[in-house]
Structure formats: structure tokens, C-alpha cells
Amino acid sequence: MTKQNYLFTSESVSEGHPDKVCDRISDMVVDSYLSIDPFARVACETLTTTNKVVLAGEVRGPDIKSDDIISKVRECIKDIGYDQKGFSWKESTKIETYLHSQSTDIAMGVDSKDNKDEGAGDQGIMFGYACKETDDLMPAPIYFSHKILRLMAHDRKSGVLKGIEPDSKSQVTMEYNNGIPNKVTSIVISTQHSPDLNQDQVREAIFPYIKKSIPEKFLKEISEKEIYINPTGKFVIGGPDGDTGLTGRKIIVDTYGGAAPHGGGAFSGKDPTKVDRSAAYVSRYLAKNIVASNIANKCLIQLSYAIGVSKPLSIFIKLDEDNNDKVEEVRKIIDKNFDLSPRGIRELLNLNKPIYEITSSYGHFGRKPTDNGEFSWEKTDKSSLFKL
């Protein structure tokens, strides 16, 4: 295949995947603090394994009792759907919390004081990306991978999809012709299930979600031999009982499925002063508005920061066409209209709200903004600024 004709694959994991259980719990902690104090600082990591959950990290904000946090952890596990011998929302699963006060050295570098604006919570690089492969301006393979699992989870929780348990993974491979997605060539879905279901029954239950999630035009040539459902056989033991989970281990699932670079920092468990999270969100916001303006079919944005410094050290812009004049015009529009300091980003996207628990599964991007302020970075309300 040529450089413009290729196969590309992305994967997703469900909210019941052990790493995603951890992301959910860590983001619940962030929301718990922000719901009381919008300016609370939180950095929470979570570990899960058989019948155990451990929280650790740094916080600065209201005094929330450990018992209250533990109760909310159980609510998260219950909502995901775990009540199994090796992992349950009930007392059989032990929950420990080791959250403590934020380092004064970090606080000193981040806080605003006198004439000093608030600095970034850490150094690092963050990327945002958008493209016209789907209506939500996301790469098609990751978008469809998420959708399969999201629909499965909805029906599992409502009781429509019976015998399927919370831990699932999906993977979609697409053929691109001239850089445009042409067809799906293979699909992999692995899902935890009840011991009462055999593999034929699992396949029969899951197969309809492929057709519900992916437009027929992409499926018309795929062979059933290239649709792999639980290819290793039975999948009864899953979730944290089957594999240890940690916060922040699914960063490519969280973003663009590998279709764009990633700075390396995870999002979940971090309040919005951490540019790992907020700058990645505003990078997506900028890229999406640029593509929505129709001046480009693809856009990649990179921002870089230093801890304690308010303004980005660099802004990199790449469009699908090699046009330096257009890139420079876009850069000028960004410089004139957007404050990309940590404070400016939070105010632009209204990030000091308890809006993060919902982001912990099925991707932080390509989602619909809500009336509660969730996914504000998915709006295209600034696209008119970029019409050249």
C-alpha cells in the first residue's frame, strides 16, 4: 500500500476494564472536591485488584471524610456493574484511602501571588487533534470502537443485554484510500460473560452491536471470518479480579486511538490546574474549531508548558495541507483570541466544575457537550473566528 492507502487500527475498553474502574474512581474524587470547592487541588491515583481498591494522592481543599470517599467508591463500582466473587461494590471488597495534603513546593509554583499569574501545575507537552472522518470530527477507528462498547454497556445496564459482564474491549481496523476511511477490514470484541453462556451465545448477543455502531457503507465488504468475538475462548473471570488496574494506563484509548501524537500525561484524577488535562482539552477545542471552520480537513495542535509558568512555551499547528501562510494566520488568530494560561483555559471552558467522572470511559473527545458543562471542549462555538 502507498502512504495514502493503508490499514489503521484503534482499540477501546469498557468502563468495567480494570484500568477504567480506576480512572472512574479517581475522577469521582476530583468531582467530590470540586463540587464543594471549585478551586480545590486534586491528584488522585487508584489501584484495583481482587477484592481490593487503594487510593493515594495529594489534595488541597475541603475536609472530606475517608468514609465518605469510600462510600462513593462503592457507588462507582455498583454503577459499573460489579457484584462478583472477586470484585464487588459490597463489603467483600476492601477499600483503603491514602490521600494527603498537596506539596507546598508545588502549590508555591502554581499559585498566583502579587503580580504573578497562576502557573502551570506541571511541565509537559499536550496535543489536540480533529479531522473530518466522522460527524464529531474524530478518527473513525477509535470513534467506532468506543461506540460499540458504549451501546453494549447501555443495554447491559438496562437489562436488554443479558449474560454480559462489565469488562470488555473492542478493536476496529479500517482501510484508508487516499487518506480517507473506505471500509472496515476486521473487528475484535472481547467481553466478560456469565458462565451460563457459551461462545456461540456470546457471539449472537454481541454481533448486533457492530451493525448498530458502524455505518453499513463501511461493513459491506467485511467477511464474518474477520469479526473476532472472544477469540481466546471463554472470558468469565474479568475486571480487577482478572487483572490489576491502575489510573492513567489507557491514554491512547482516552484520546485519538493512536491517530495523533500524545504528550504522555494521563487525564483522570487531576484537577484542571494540571495542564496534562486542561491544555489537552483546549488543544482539542482549538483543533476542532479550526476543522469545523472548513479551512482544513485535519488539524493537529501542540502546546508546551513549564511548571509555575503561566503562558505556553510553544504552540505548534499542523494542517492537512502544507501551507505556511495559512498556518501563520491561524496562529495569529489563536494569539489574539485565546488566553492559553491555566487560568485562561479554565475560564474559557468552565473547567472548575464537577464534570469529570463521566469522561473516564469511552473517550474524552468526540462526545456531546451537556447542559451541566461536561465536554465543553467539544463545542464549535469559535469556528467562525478561523474562517479565512
mmCIF file of C-alpha atoms in Angstrom:
data_model
loop_
_atom_site.group_PDB
_atom_site.id
_atom_site.type_symbol
_atom_site.label_atom_id
_atom_site.label_comp_id
_atom_site.label_asym_id
_atom_site.label_seq_id
_atom_site.Cartn_x
_atom_site.Cartn_y
_atom_site.Cartn_z
ATOM 1 C CA MET A 1 0.000 0.000 0.000
ATOM 2 C CA THR A 2 1.090 3.579 -0.607
ATOM 3 C CA LYS A 3 1.428 6.205 2.111
ATOM 4 C CA GLN A 4 -2.144 7.297 1.356
ATOM 5 C CA ASN A 5 -3.515 3.730 1.175
ATOM 6 C CA TYR A 6 -3.146 1.850 4.431
ATOM 7 C CA LEU A 7 -4.792 -0.067 7.275
ATOM 8 C CA PHE A 8 -5.189 1.627 10.663
ATOM 9 C CA THR A 9 -6.444 0.126 13.923
ATOM 10 C CA SER A 10 -7.708 1.616 17.192
ATOM 11 C CA GLU A 11 -9.000 -0.026 20.350
ATOM 12 C CA SER A 12 -11.342 0.922 23.153
ATOM 13 C CA VAL A 13 -12.009 -0.586 26.571
ATOM 14 C CA SER A 14 -15.223 -0.507 28.568
ATOM 15 C CA GLU A 15 -15.917 1.168 31.901
ATOM 16 C CA GLY A 16 -15.522 -2.274 33.509
ATOM 17 C CA HIS A 17 -11.939 -2.708 32.335
ATOM 18 C CA PRO A 18 -9.768 -2.653 35.493
ATOM 19 C CA ASP A 19 -7.843 0.452 34.388
ATOM 20 C CA LYS A 20 -11.087 2.251 33.602
ATOM 21 C CA VAL A 21 -12.527 1.318 37.002
ATOM 22 C CA CYS A 22 -9.528 3.163 38.440
ATOM 23 C CA ASP A 23 -9.999 6.163 36.149
ATOM 24 C CA ARG A 24 -13.652 6.355 37.202
ATOM 25 C CA ILE A 25 -12.793 6.306 40.901
ATOM 26 C CA SER A 26 -10.023 8.893 40.530
ATOM 27 C CA ASP A 27 -12.306 11.249 38.608
ATOM 28 C CA MET A 28 -15.035 10.738 41.199
ATOM 29 C CA VAL A 29 -12.566 12.025 43.789
ATOM 30 C CA VAL A 30 -11.836 15.090 41.644
ATOM 31 C CA ASP A 31 -15.557 15.800 41.287
ATOM 32 C CA SER A 32 -16.163 15.290 45.002
ATOM 33 C CA TYR A 33 -13.702 18.057 45.875
ATOM 34 C CA LEU A 34 -14.684 20.435 43.051
ATOM 35 C CA SER A 35 -18.368 20.106 43.969
ATOM 36 C CA ILE A 36 -17.563 21.718 47.335
ATOM 37 C CA ASP A 37 -14.664 23.994 46.334
ATOM 38 C CA PRO A 38 -14.272 24.844 42.616
ATOM 39 C CA PHE A 39 -10.624 25.729 43.263
ATOM 40 C CA ALA A 40 -9.656 22.547 45.098
ATOM 41 C CA ARG A 41 -6.465 20.798 44.007
ATOM 42 C CA VAL A 42 -6.548 17.049 43.459
ATOM 43 C CA ALA A 43 -4.131 14.440 42.134
ATOM 44 C CA CYS A 44 -5.576 11.010 42.862
ATOM 45 C CA GLU A 45 -4.285 7.620 41.728
ATOM 46 C CA THR A 46 -6.219 4.390 42.178
ATOM 47 C CA LEU A 47 -5.185 0.725 42.146
ATOM 48 C CA THR A 48 -7.601 -2.198 41.939
ATOM 49 C CA THR A 49 -7.063 -5.929 42.247
ATOM 50 C CA THR A 50 -9.011 -8.902 43.574
ATOM 51 C CA ASN A 51 -11.378 -7.593 46.266
ATOM 52 C CA LYS A 52 -9.271 -4.501 46.923
ATOM 53 C CA VAL A 53 -9.187 -0.808 45.968
ATOM 54 C CA VAL A 54 -6.390 1.542 47.056
ATOM 55 C CA LEU A 55 -6.472 5.336 46.618
ATOM 56 C CA ALA A 56 -3.417 7.554 47.024
ATOM 57 C CA GLY A 57 -2.555 11.128 46.140
ATOM 58 C CA GLU A 58 -2.483 14.772 47.096
ATOM 59 C CA VAL A 59 -5.362 17.142 47.740
ATOM 60 C CA ARG A 60 -5.847 20.731 48.859
ATOM 61 C CA GLY A 61 -9.376 21.773 49.602
ATOM 62 C CA PRO A 62 -12.327 20.860 51.817
ATOM 63 C CA ASP A 63 -12.052 18.228 54.513
ATOM 64 C CA ILE A 64 -13.887 15.202 53.125
ATOM 65 C CA LYS A 65 -14.004 12.213 55.436
ATOM 66 C CA SER A 66 -12.389 8.998 54.243
ATOM 67 C CA ASP A 67 -15.612 7.101 54.950
ATOM 68 C CA ASP A 68 -17.475 9.402 52.558
ATOM 69 C CA ILE A 69 -14.917 8.803 49.821
ATOM 70 C CA ILE A 70 -15.059 5.043 50.414
ATOM 71 C CA SER A 71 -18.860 5.123 50.192
ATOM 72 C CA LYS A 72 -18.626 6.912 46.837
ATOM 73 C CA VAL A 73 -16.089 4.353 45.600
ATOM 74 C CA ARG A 74 -18.657 1.637 46.281
ATOM 75 C CA GLU A 75 -21.258 3.651 44.365
ATOM 76 C CA CYS A 76 -18.910 3.803 41.355
ATOM 77 C CA ILE A 77 -18.309 0.041 41.436
ATOM 78 C CA LYS A 78 -22.042 -0.630 41.781
ATOM 79 C CA ASP A 79 -22.901 1.628 38.840
ATOM 80 C CA ILE A 80 -20.285 -0.062 36.640
ATOM 81 C CA GLY A 81 -21.970 -3.351 37.483
ATOM 82 C CA TYR A 82 -19.570 -5.364 39.660
ATOM 83 C CA ASP A 83 -21.019 -7.725 42.231
ATOM 84 C CA GLN A 84 -18.828 -10.780 41.685
ATOM 85 C CA LYS A 85 -16.929 -13.111 43.948
ATOM 86 C CA GLY A 86 -13.580 -11.487 43.142
ATOM 87 C CA PHE A 87 -14.752 -7.860 42.946
ATOM 88 C CA SER A 88 -17.916 -6.270 44.293
ATOM 89 C CA TRP A 89 -19.322 -2.981 45.472
ATOM 90 C CA LYS A 90 -20.200 -4.706 48.734
ATOM 91 C CA GLU A 91 -18.101 -5.115 51.876
ATOM 92 C CA SER A 92 -16.218 -8.136 50.481
ATOM 93 C CA THR A 93 -14.048 -5.630 48.585
ATOM 94 C CA LYS A 94 -11.730 -3.726 50.920
ATOM 95 C CA ILE A 95 -11.159 -0.049 50.145
ATOM 96 C CA GLU A 96 -8.220 1.933 51.524
ATOM 97 C CA THR A 97 -7.523 5.642 51.023
ATOM 98 C CA TYR A 98 -4.171 7.388 51.470
ATOM 99 C CA LEU A 99 -4.990 10.885 50.227
ATOM 100 C CA HIS A 100 -2.908 13.603 51.884
ATOM 101 C CA SER A 101 -2.107 17.316 51.600
ATOM 102 C CA GLN A 102 -0.547 18.721 48.440
ATOM 103 C CA SER A 103 3.166 19.547 48.498
ATOM 104 C CA THR A 104 3.774 23.180 49.480
ATOM 105 C CA ASP A 105 6.570 23.351 46.876
ATOM 106 C CA ILE A 106 4.126 22.512 44.081
ATOM 107 C CA ALA A 107 1.493 24.871 45.486
ATOM 108 C CA MET A 108 4.024 27.739 45.616
ATOM 109 C CA GLY A 109 4.865 27.313 41.926
ATOM 110 C CA VAL A 110 1.261 27.084 40.796
ATOM 111 C CA ASP A 111 -0.475 29.706 42.944
ATOM 112 C CA SER A 112 -0.937 33.290 41.773
ATOM 113 C CA LYS A 113 0.541 35.952 44.041
ATOM 114 C CA ASP A 114 1.012 39.714 43.764
ATOM 115 C CA ASN A 115 1.773 40.337 40.058
ATOM 116 C CA LYS A 116 2.443 36.665 39.301
ATOM 117 C CA ASP A 117 -0.282 34.870 37.361
ATOM 118 C CA GLU A 118 -1.159 31.295 38.205
ATOM 119 C CA GLY A 119 1.395 28.887 36.784
ATOM 120 C CA ALA A 120 1.003 25.513 35.147
ATOM 121 C CA GLY A 121 0.732 22.586 37.558
ATOM 122 C CA ASP A 122 3.471 20.687 35.731
ATOM 123 C CA GLN A 123 5.752 20.815 32.728
ATOM 124 C CA GLY A 124 4.871 18.848 29.634
ATOM 125 C CA ILE A 125 3.512 18.708 26.105
ATOM 126 C CA MET A 126 -0.148 18.315 25.170
ATOM 127 C CA PHE A 127 -1.788 17.562 21.825
ATOM 128 C CA GLY A 128 -5.181 18.191 20.301
ATOM 129 C CA TYR A 129 -6.490 16.765 17.058
ATOM 130 C CA ALA A 130 -9.577 16.878 14.849
ATOM 131 C CA CYS A 131 -10.444 15.506 11.431
ATOM 132 C CA LYS A 132 -13.475 15.123 9.168
ATOM 133 C CA GLU A 133 -13.689 11.328 9.297
ATOM 134 C CA THR A 134 -16.826 11.415 11.491
ATOM 135 C CA ASP A 135 -19.518 13.974 12.286
ATOM 136 C CA ASP A 136 -17.895 14.575 15.681
ATOM 137 C CA LEU A 137 -14.570 15.283 13.938
ATOM 138 C CA MET A 138 -12.845 12.208 15.353
ATOM 139 C CA PRO A 139 -10.734 9.492 13.690
ATOM 140 C CA ALA A 140 -13.127 6.763 12.565
ATOM 141 C CA PRO A 141 -11.458 3.649 14.111
ATOM 142 C CA ILE A 142 -11.459 4.963 17.700
ATOM 143 C CA TYR A 143 -14.903 6.539 17.290
ATOM 144 C CA PHE A 144 -16.492 3.247 16.217
ATOM 145 C CA SER A 145 -14.540 1.240 18.805
ATOM 146 C CA HIS A 146 -15.962 3.449 21.561
ATOM 147 C CA LYS A 147 -19.481 3.331 20.171
ATOM 148 C CA ILE A 148 -19.659 -0.470 20.168
ATOM 149 C CA LEU A 149 -18.785 -0.682 23.853
ATOM 150 C CA ARG A 150 -20.898 2.299 24.856
ATOM 151 C CA LEU A 151 -24.024 0.742 23.326
ATOM 152 C CA MET A 152 -23.226 -2.620 24.904
ATOM 153 C CA ALA A 153 -22.860 -1.004 28.326
ATOM 154 C CA HIS A 154 -26.138 0.876 27.968
ATOM 155 C CA ASP A 155 -28.075 -2.293 27.155
ATOM 156 C CA ARG A 156 -26.236 -4.349 29.777
ATOM 157 C CA LYS A 157 -27.248 -1.887 32.489
ATOM 158 C CA SER A 158 -30.833 -1.633 31.271
ATOM 159 C CA GLY A 159 -31.189 -5.424 31.224
ATOM 160 C CA VAL A 160 -31.561 -5.729 27.445
ATOM 161 C CA LEU A 161 -28.153 -7.407 27.036
ATOM 162 C CA LYS A 162 -28.203 -10.362 29.400
ATOM 163 C CA GLY A 163 -25.299 -12.537 30.491
ATOM 164 C CA ILE A 164 -22.656 -9.966 29.525
ATOM 165 C CA GLU A 165 -20.457 -8.630 32.331
ATOM 166 C CA PRO A 166 -18.734 -5.213 32.649
ATOM 167 C CA ASP A 167 -15.199 -5.932 31.344
ATOM 168 C CA SER A 168 -14.952 -5.563 27.546
ATOM 169 C CA LYS A 169 -12.545 -4.481 24.818
ATOM 170 C CA SER A 170 -13.068 -3.611 21.164
ATOM 171 C CA GLN A 171 -10.780 -3.049 18.201
ATOM 172 C CA VAL A 172 -11.598 -1.765 14.717
ATOM 173 C CA THR A 173 -9.287 -1.878 11.677
ATOM 174 C CA MET A 174 -10.107 0.328 8.705
ATOM 175 C CA GLU A 175 -8.716 0.550 5.204
ATOM 176 C CA TYR A 176 -7.877 4.067 4.047
ATOM 177 C CA ASN A 177 -7.793 5.039 0.373
ATOM 178 C CA ASN A 178 -6.146 8.368 -0.427
ATOM 179 C CA GLY A 179 -6.129 9.081 3.301
ATOM 180 C CA ILE A 180 -9.913 8.641 3.625
ATOM 181 C CA PRO A 181 -11.571 5.737 5.506
ATOM 182 C CA ASN A 182 -13.036 3.349 2.942
ATOM 183 C CA LYS A 183 -14.094 0.165 4.762
ATOM 184 C CA VAL A 184 -13.696 -1.902 7.918
ATOM 185 C CA THR A 185 -11.443 -4.914 7.366
ATOM 186 C CA SER A 186 -11.541 -6.516 10.830
ATOM 187 C CA ILE A 187 -13.241 -6.171 14.207
ATOM 188 C CA VAL A 188 -12.275 -7.694 17.556
ATOM 189 C CA ILE A 189 -14.581 -7.694 20.594
ATOM 190 C CA SER A 190 -13.685 -9.476 23.809
ATOM 191 C CA THR A 191 -16.242 -9.371 26.579
ATOM 192 C CA GLN A 192 -16.590 -10.876 30.001
ATOM 193 C CA HIS A 193 -19.675 -13.055 30.268
ATOM 194 C CA SER A 194 -21.669 -15.255 32.585
ATOM 195 C CA PRO A 195 -20.577 -18.924 32.826
ATOM 196 C CA ASP A 196 -24.077 -19.766 31.618
ATOM 197 C CA LEU A 197 -23.281 -18.505 28.096
ATOM 198 C CA ASN A 198 -21.283 -20.500 25.569
ATOM 199 C CA GLN A 199 -19.223 -18.859 22.820
ATOM 200 C CA ASP A 200 -21.935 -19.132 20.182
ATOM 201 C CA GLN A 201 -24.370 -17.379 22.507
ATOM 202 C CA VAL A 202 -21.849 -14.630 23.257
ATOM 203 C CA ARG A 203 -21.273 -14.057 19.543
ATOM 204 C CA GLU A 204 -25.011 -13.961 18.866
ATOM 205 C CA ALA A 205 -25.522 -11.433 21.660
ATOM 206 C CA ILE A 206 -22.684 -9.120 20.632
ATOM 207 C CA PHE A 207 -22.868 -9.222 16.841
ATOM 208 C CA PRO A 208 -25.828 -6.766 16.529
ATOM 209 C CA TYR A 209 -23.817 -4.010 18.257
ATOM 210 C CA ILE A 210 -21.380 -3.933 15.368
ATOM 211 C CA LYS A 211 -24.148 -3.059 12.922
ATOM 212 C CA LYS A 212 -25.655 -0.550 15.347
ATOM 213 C CA SER A 213 -22.322 1.245 15.698
ATOM 214 C CA ILE A 214 -20.737 1.278 12.240
ATOM 215 C CA PRO A 215 -22.419 2.602 9.064
ATOM 216 C CA GLU A 216 -23.300 -0.079 6.539
ATOM 217 C CA LYS A 217 -21.112 1.518 3.879
ATOM 218 C CA PHE A 218 -18.043 0.554 5.919
ATOM 219 C CA LEU A 219 -19.237 -3.021 6.581
ATOM 220 C CA LYS A 220 -20.423 -4.101 3.145
ATOM 221 C CA GLU A 221 -17.218 -5.977 2.259
ATOM 222 C CA ILE A 222 -16.174 -7.452 5.607
ATOM 223 C CA SER A 223 -16.169 -11.229 5.972
ATOM 224 C CA GLU A 224 -17.609 -12.790 9.123
ATOM 225 C CA LYS A 225 -14.249 -14.572 9.420
ATOM 226 C CA GLU A 226 -12.713 -11.156 10.105
ATOM 227 C CA ILE A 227 -15.067 -10.473 13.015
ATOM 228 C CA TYR A 228 -13.474 -11.948 16.123
ATOM 229 C CA ILE A 229 -15.665 -12.180 19.220
ATOM 230 C CA ASN A 230 -13.898 -13.600 22.293
ATOM 231 C CA PRO A 231 -11.223 -15.169 20.060
ATOM 232 C CA THR A 232 -9.380 -16.777 23.002
ATOM 233 C CA GLY A 233 -12.487 -18.656 24.195
ATOM 234 C CA LYS A 234 -14.424 -18.103 27.413
ATOM 235 C CA PHE A 235 -13.967 -14.874 29.371
ATOM 236 C CA VAL A 236 -15.674 -15.391 32.731
ATOM 237 C CA ILE A 237 -13.072 -14.033 35.182
ATOM 238 C CA GLY A 238 -12.510 -10.389 34.359
ATOM 239 C CA GLY A 239 -12.267 -6.896 35.773
ATOM 240 C CA PRO A 240 -9.932 -6.254 38.699
ATOM 241 C CA ASP A 241 -10.220 -9.914 39.710
ATOM 242 C CA GLY A 242 -8.643 -10.960 36.422
ATOM 243 C CA ASP A 243 -6.110 -8.141 36.021
ATOM 244 C CA THR A 244 -4.757 -5.373 38.228
ATOM 245 C CA GLY A 245 -5.981 -1.897 37.298
ATOM 246 C CA LEU A 246 -4.254 1.483 37.600
ATOM 247 C CA THR A 247 -5.268 5.060 36.867
ATOM 248 C CA GLY A 248 -3.903 6.544 33.669
ATOM 249 C CA ARG A 249 -2.898 3.430 31.710
ATOM 250 C CA LYS A 250 -5.306 3.941 28.795
ATOM 251 C CA ILE A 251 -4.215 7.338 27.488
ATOM 252 C CA ILE A 252 -4.452 6.382 23.801
ATOM 253 C CA VAL A 253 -7.945 4.971 24.348
ATOM 254 C CA ASP A 254 -8.798 8.271 26.073
ATOM 255 C CA THR A 255 -7.703 10.412 23.113
ATOM 256 C CA TYR A 256 -7.412 9.610 19.395
ATOM 257 C CA GLY A 257 -6.679 5.896 19.240
ATOM 258 C CA GLY A 258 -3.128 6.486 18.028
ATOM 259 C CA ALA A 259 -4.157 8.633 15.050
ATOM 260 C CA ALA A 260 -2.408 11.644 16.607
ATOM 261 C CA PRO A 261 0.562 12.094 18.979
ATOM 262 C CA HIS A 262 0.085 12.056 22.738
ATOM 263 C CA GLY A 263 2.095 14.051 25.242
ATOM 264 C CA GLY A 264 2.207 11.157 27.687
ATOM 265 C CA GLY A 265 0.255 12.608 30.591
ATOM 266 C CA ALA A 266 -2.973 10.992 31.742
ATOM 267 C CA PHE A 267 -6.123 12.988 32.465
ATOM 268 C CA SER A 268 -8.105 11.143 35.118
ATOM 269 C CA GLY A 269 -7.624 12.008 38.781
ATOM 270 C CA LYS A 270 -6.305 15.509 38.041
ATOM 271 C CA ASP A 271 -7.982 18.841 38.718
ATOM 272 C CA PRO A 272 -7.949 21.375 35.850
ATOM 273 C CA THR A 273 -4.906 23.308 37.090
ATOM 274 C CA LYS A 274 -2.962 20.322 35.790
ATOM 275 C CA VAL A 275 -2.210 21.179 32.163
ATOM 276 C CA ASP A 276 -1.943 17.472 31.356
ATOM 277 C CA ARG A 277 -5.713 17.665 31.421
ATOM 278 C CA SER A 278 -6.804 21.250 30.743
ATOM 279 C CA ALA A 279 -4.284 22.010 27.985
ATOM 280 C CA ALA A 280 -5.131 18.747 26.207
ATOM 281 C CA TYR A 281 -8.782 19.784 26.344
ATOM 282 C CA VAL A 282 -8.150 23.257 24.948
ATOM 283 C CA SER A 283 -5.879 21.812 22.252
ATOM 284 C CA ARG A 284 -8.764 19.616 21.114
ATOM 285 C CA TYR A 285 -11.089 22.638 21.325
ATOM 286 C CA LEU A 286 -8.826 24.688 19.075
ATOM 287 C CA ALA A 287 -8.257 21.864 16.588
ATOM 288 C CA LYS A 288 -11.985 21.055 16.407
ATOM 289 C CA ASN A 289 -12.992 24.660 15.819
ATOM 290 C CA ILE A 290 -10.357 25.033 13.113
ATOM 291 C CA VAL A 291 -11.640 21.955 11.269
ATOM 292 C CA ALA A 292 -15.274 22.965 11.822
ATOM 293 C CA SER A 293 -14.490 26.268 10.095
ATOM 294 C CA ASN A 294 -13.741 24.259 6.917
ATOM 295 C CA ILE A 295 -10.303 25.754 6.361
ATOM 296 C CA ALA A 296 -8.744 22.292 6.855
ATOM 297 C CA ASN A 297 -9.766 18.629 6.873
ATOM 298 C CA LYS A 298 -7.331 17.819 9.682
ATOM 299 C CA CYS A 299 -5.630 19.835 12.387
ATOM 300 C CA LEU A 300 -3.011 18.960 14.991
ATOM 301 C CA ILE A 301 -2.176 21.354 17.833
ATOM 302 C CA GLN A 302 0.680 21.018 20.327
ATOM 303 C CA LEU A 303 1.103 23.161 23.440
ATOM 304 C CA SER A 304 4.020 23.016 25.866
ATOM 305 C CA TYR A 305 4.282 24.306 29.443
ATOM 306 C CA ALA A 306 6.745 24.688 32.312
ATOM 307 C CA ILE A 307 5.700 24.218 35.933
ATOM 308 C CA GLY A 308 4.947 27.544 37.587
ATOM 309 C CA VAL A 309 4.914 29.439 34.249
ATOM 310 C CA SER A 310 1.540 30.723 33.074
ATOM 311 C CA LYS A 311 1.917 31.073 29.299
ATOM 312 C CA PRO A 312 2.664 28.162 26.942
ATOM 313 C CA LEU A 313 6.286 27.952 25.880
ATOM 314 C CA SER A 314 5.323 26.955 22.343
ATOM 315 C CA ILE A 315 2.331 26.478 20.051
ATOM 316 C CA PHE A 316 2.658 24.103 17.093
ATOM 317 C CA ILE A 317 -0.008 23.910 14.391
ATOM 318 C CA LYS A 318 -0.197 21.388 11.557
ATOM 319 C CA LEU A 319 -2.937 21.354 8.934
ATOM 320 C CA ASP A 320 -3.570 18.689 6.316
ATOM 321 C CA GLU A 321 -2.117 20.887 3.581
ATOM 322 C CA ASP A 322 1.405 22.273 3.620
ATOM 323 C CA ASN A 323 0.538 25.967 3.626
ATOM 324 C CA ASN A 324 2.763 28.052 5.879
ATOM 325 C CA ASP A 325 0.783 31.245 5.244
ATOM 326 C CA LYS A 326 -2.451 29.610 6.422
ATOM 327 C CA VAL A 327 -0.743 28.177 9.499
ATOM 328 C CA GLU A 328 0.620 31.608 10.376
ATOM 329 C CA GLU A 329 -2.836 33.152 10.015
ATOM 330 C CA VAL A 330 -4.276 30.505 12.340
ATOM 331 C CA ARG A 331 -1.507 31.166 14.861
ATOM 332 C CA LYS A 332 -2.295 34.902 14.841
ATOM 333 C CA ILE A 333 -6.000 34.179 15.416
ATOM 334 C CA ILE A 334 -5.149 31.977 18.392
ATOM 335 C CA ASP A 335 -2.749 34.557 19.858
ATOM 336 C CA LYS A 336 -5.346 37.324 19.513
ATOM 337 C CA ASN A 337 -8.422 35.491 20.780
ATOM 338 C CA PHE A 338 -7.373 32.805 23.267
ATOM 339 C CA ASP A 339 -5.716 33.061 26.675
ATOM 340 C CA LEU A 340 -3.894 29.739 26.991
ATOM 341 C CA SER A 341 -2.690 30.231 30.548
ATOM 342 C CA PRO A 342 -4.049 27.648 33.020
ATOM 343 C CA ARG A 343 -6.473 30.236 34.389
ATOM 344 C CA GLY A 344 -7.483 31.349 30.886
ATOM 345 C CA ILE A 345 -8.181 27.772 29.781
ATOM 346 C CA ARG A 346 -10.308 27.039 32.841
ATOM 347 C CA GLU A 347 -12.346 30.189 32.378
ATOM 348 C CA LEU A 348 -12.771 29.630 28.632
ATOM 349 C CA LEU A 349 -14.026 26.052 29.037
ATOM 350 C CA ASN A 350 -15.552 26.488 32.522
ATOM 351 C CA LEU A 351 -13.494 23.636 33.927
ATOM 352 C CA ASN A 352 -13.754 24.339 37.670
ATOM 353 C CA LYS A 353 -16.852 22.168 37.951
ATOM 354 C CA PRO A 354 -17.527 18.537 38.911
ATOM 355 C CA ILE A 355 -17.691 17.381 35.272
ATOM 356 C CA TYR A 356 -15.022 14.696 35.074
ATOM 357 C CA GLU A 357 -16.419 11.362 36.250
ATOM 358 C CA ILE A 358 -18.374 10.970 33.004
ATOM 359 C CA THR A 359 -15.183 11.439 30.952
ATOM 360 C CA SER A 360 -13.478 8.410 32.464
ATOM 361 C CA SER A 361 -14.715 5.900 29.892
ATOM 362 C CA TYR A 362 -15.459 5.850 26.139
ATOM 363 C CA GLY A 363 -13.089 8.715 25.392
ATOM 364 C CA HIS A 364 -12.617 12.314 26.464
ATOM 365 C CA PHE A 365 -13.168 13.510 22.889
ATOM 366 C CA GLY A 366 -15.869 13.035 20.287
ATOM 367 C CA ARG A 367 -18.593 13.352 22.946
ATOM 368 C CA LYS A 368 -21.631 15.634 23.082
ATOM 369 C CA PRO A 369 -21.449 18.726 25.338
ATOM 370 C CA THR A 370 -24.038 18.579 28.117
ATOM 371 C CA ASP A 371 -26.129 21.210 29.877
ATOM 372 C CA ASN A 372 -24.084 20.521 33.030
ATOM 373 C CA GLY A 373 -20.888 21.727 31.334
ATOM 374 C CA GLU A 374 -19.396 18.322 30.588
ATOM 375 C CA PHE A 375 -17.341 18.109 27.375
ATOM 376 C CA SER A 376 -17.352 21.895 26.897
ATOM 377 C CA TRP A 377 -14.170 21.430 24.843
ATOM 378 C CA GLU A 378 -16.259 19.670 22.181
ATOM 379 C CA LYS A 379 -18.177 22.838 21.265
ATOM 380 C CA THR A 380 -17.507 24.506 17.919
ATOM 381 C CA ASP A 381 -18.690 27.942 19.015
ATOM 382 C CA LYS A 382 -15.422 29.627 17.942
ATOM 383 C CA SER A 383 -15.245 28.183 14.427
ATOM 384 C CA SER A 384 -16.249 31.492 12.824
ATOM 385 C CA LEU A 385 -13.018 33.057 14.104
ATOM 386 C CA PHE A 386 -10.982 30.782 11.839
ATOM 387 C CA LYS A 387 -12.829 31.396 8.553
ATOM 388 C CA LEU A 388 -10.041 32.898 6.450
#
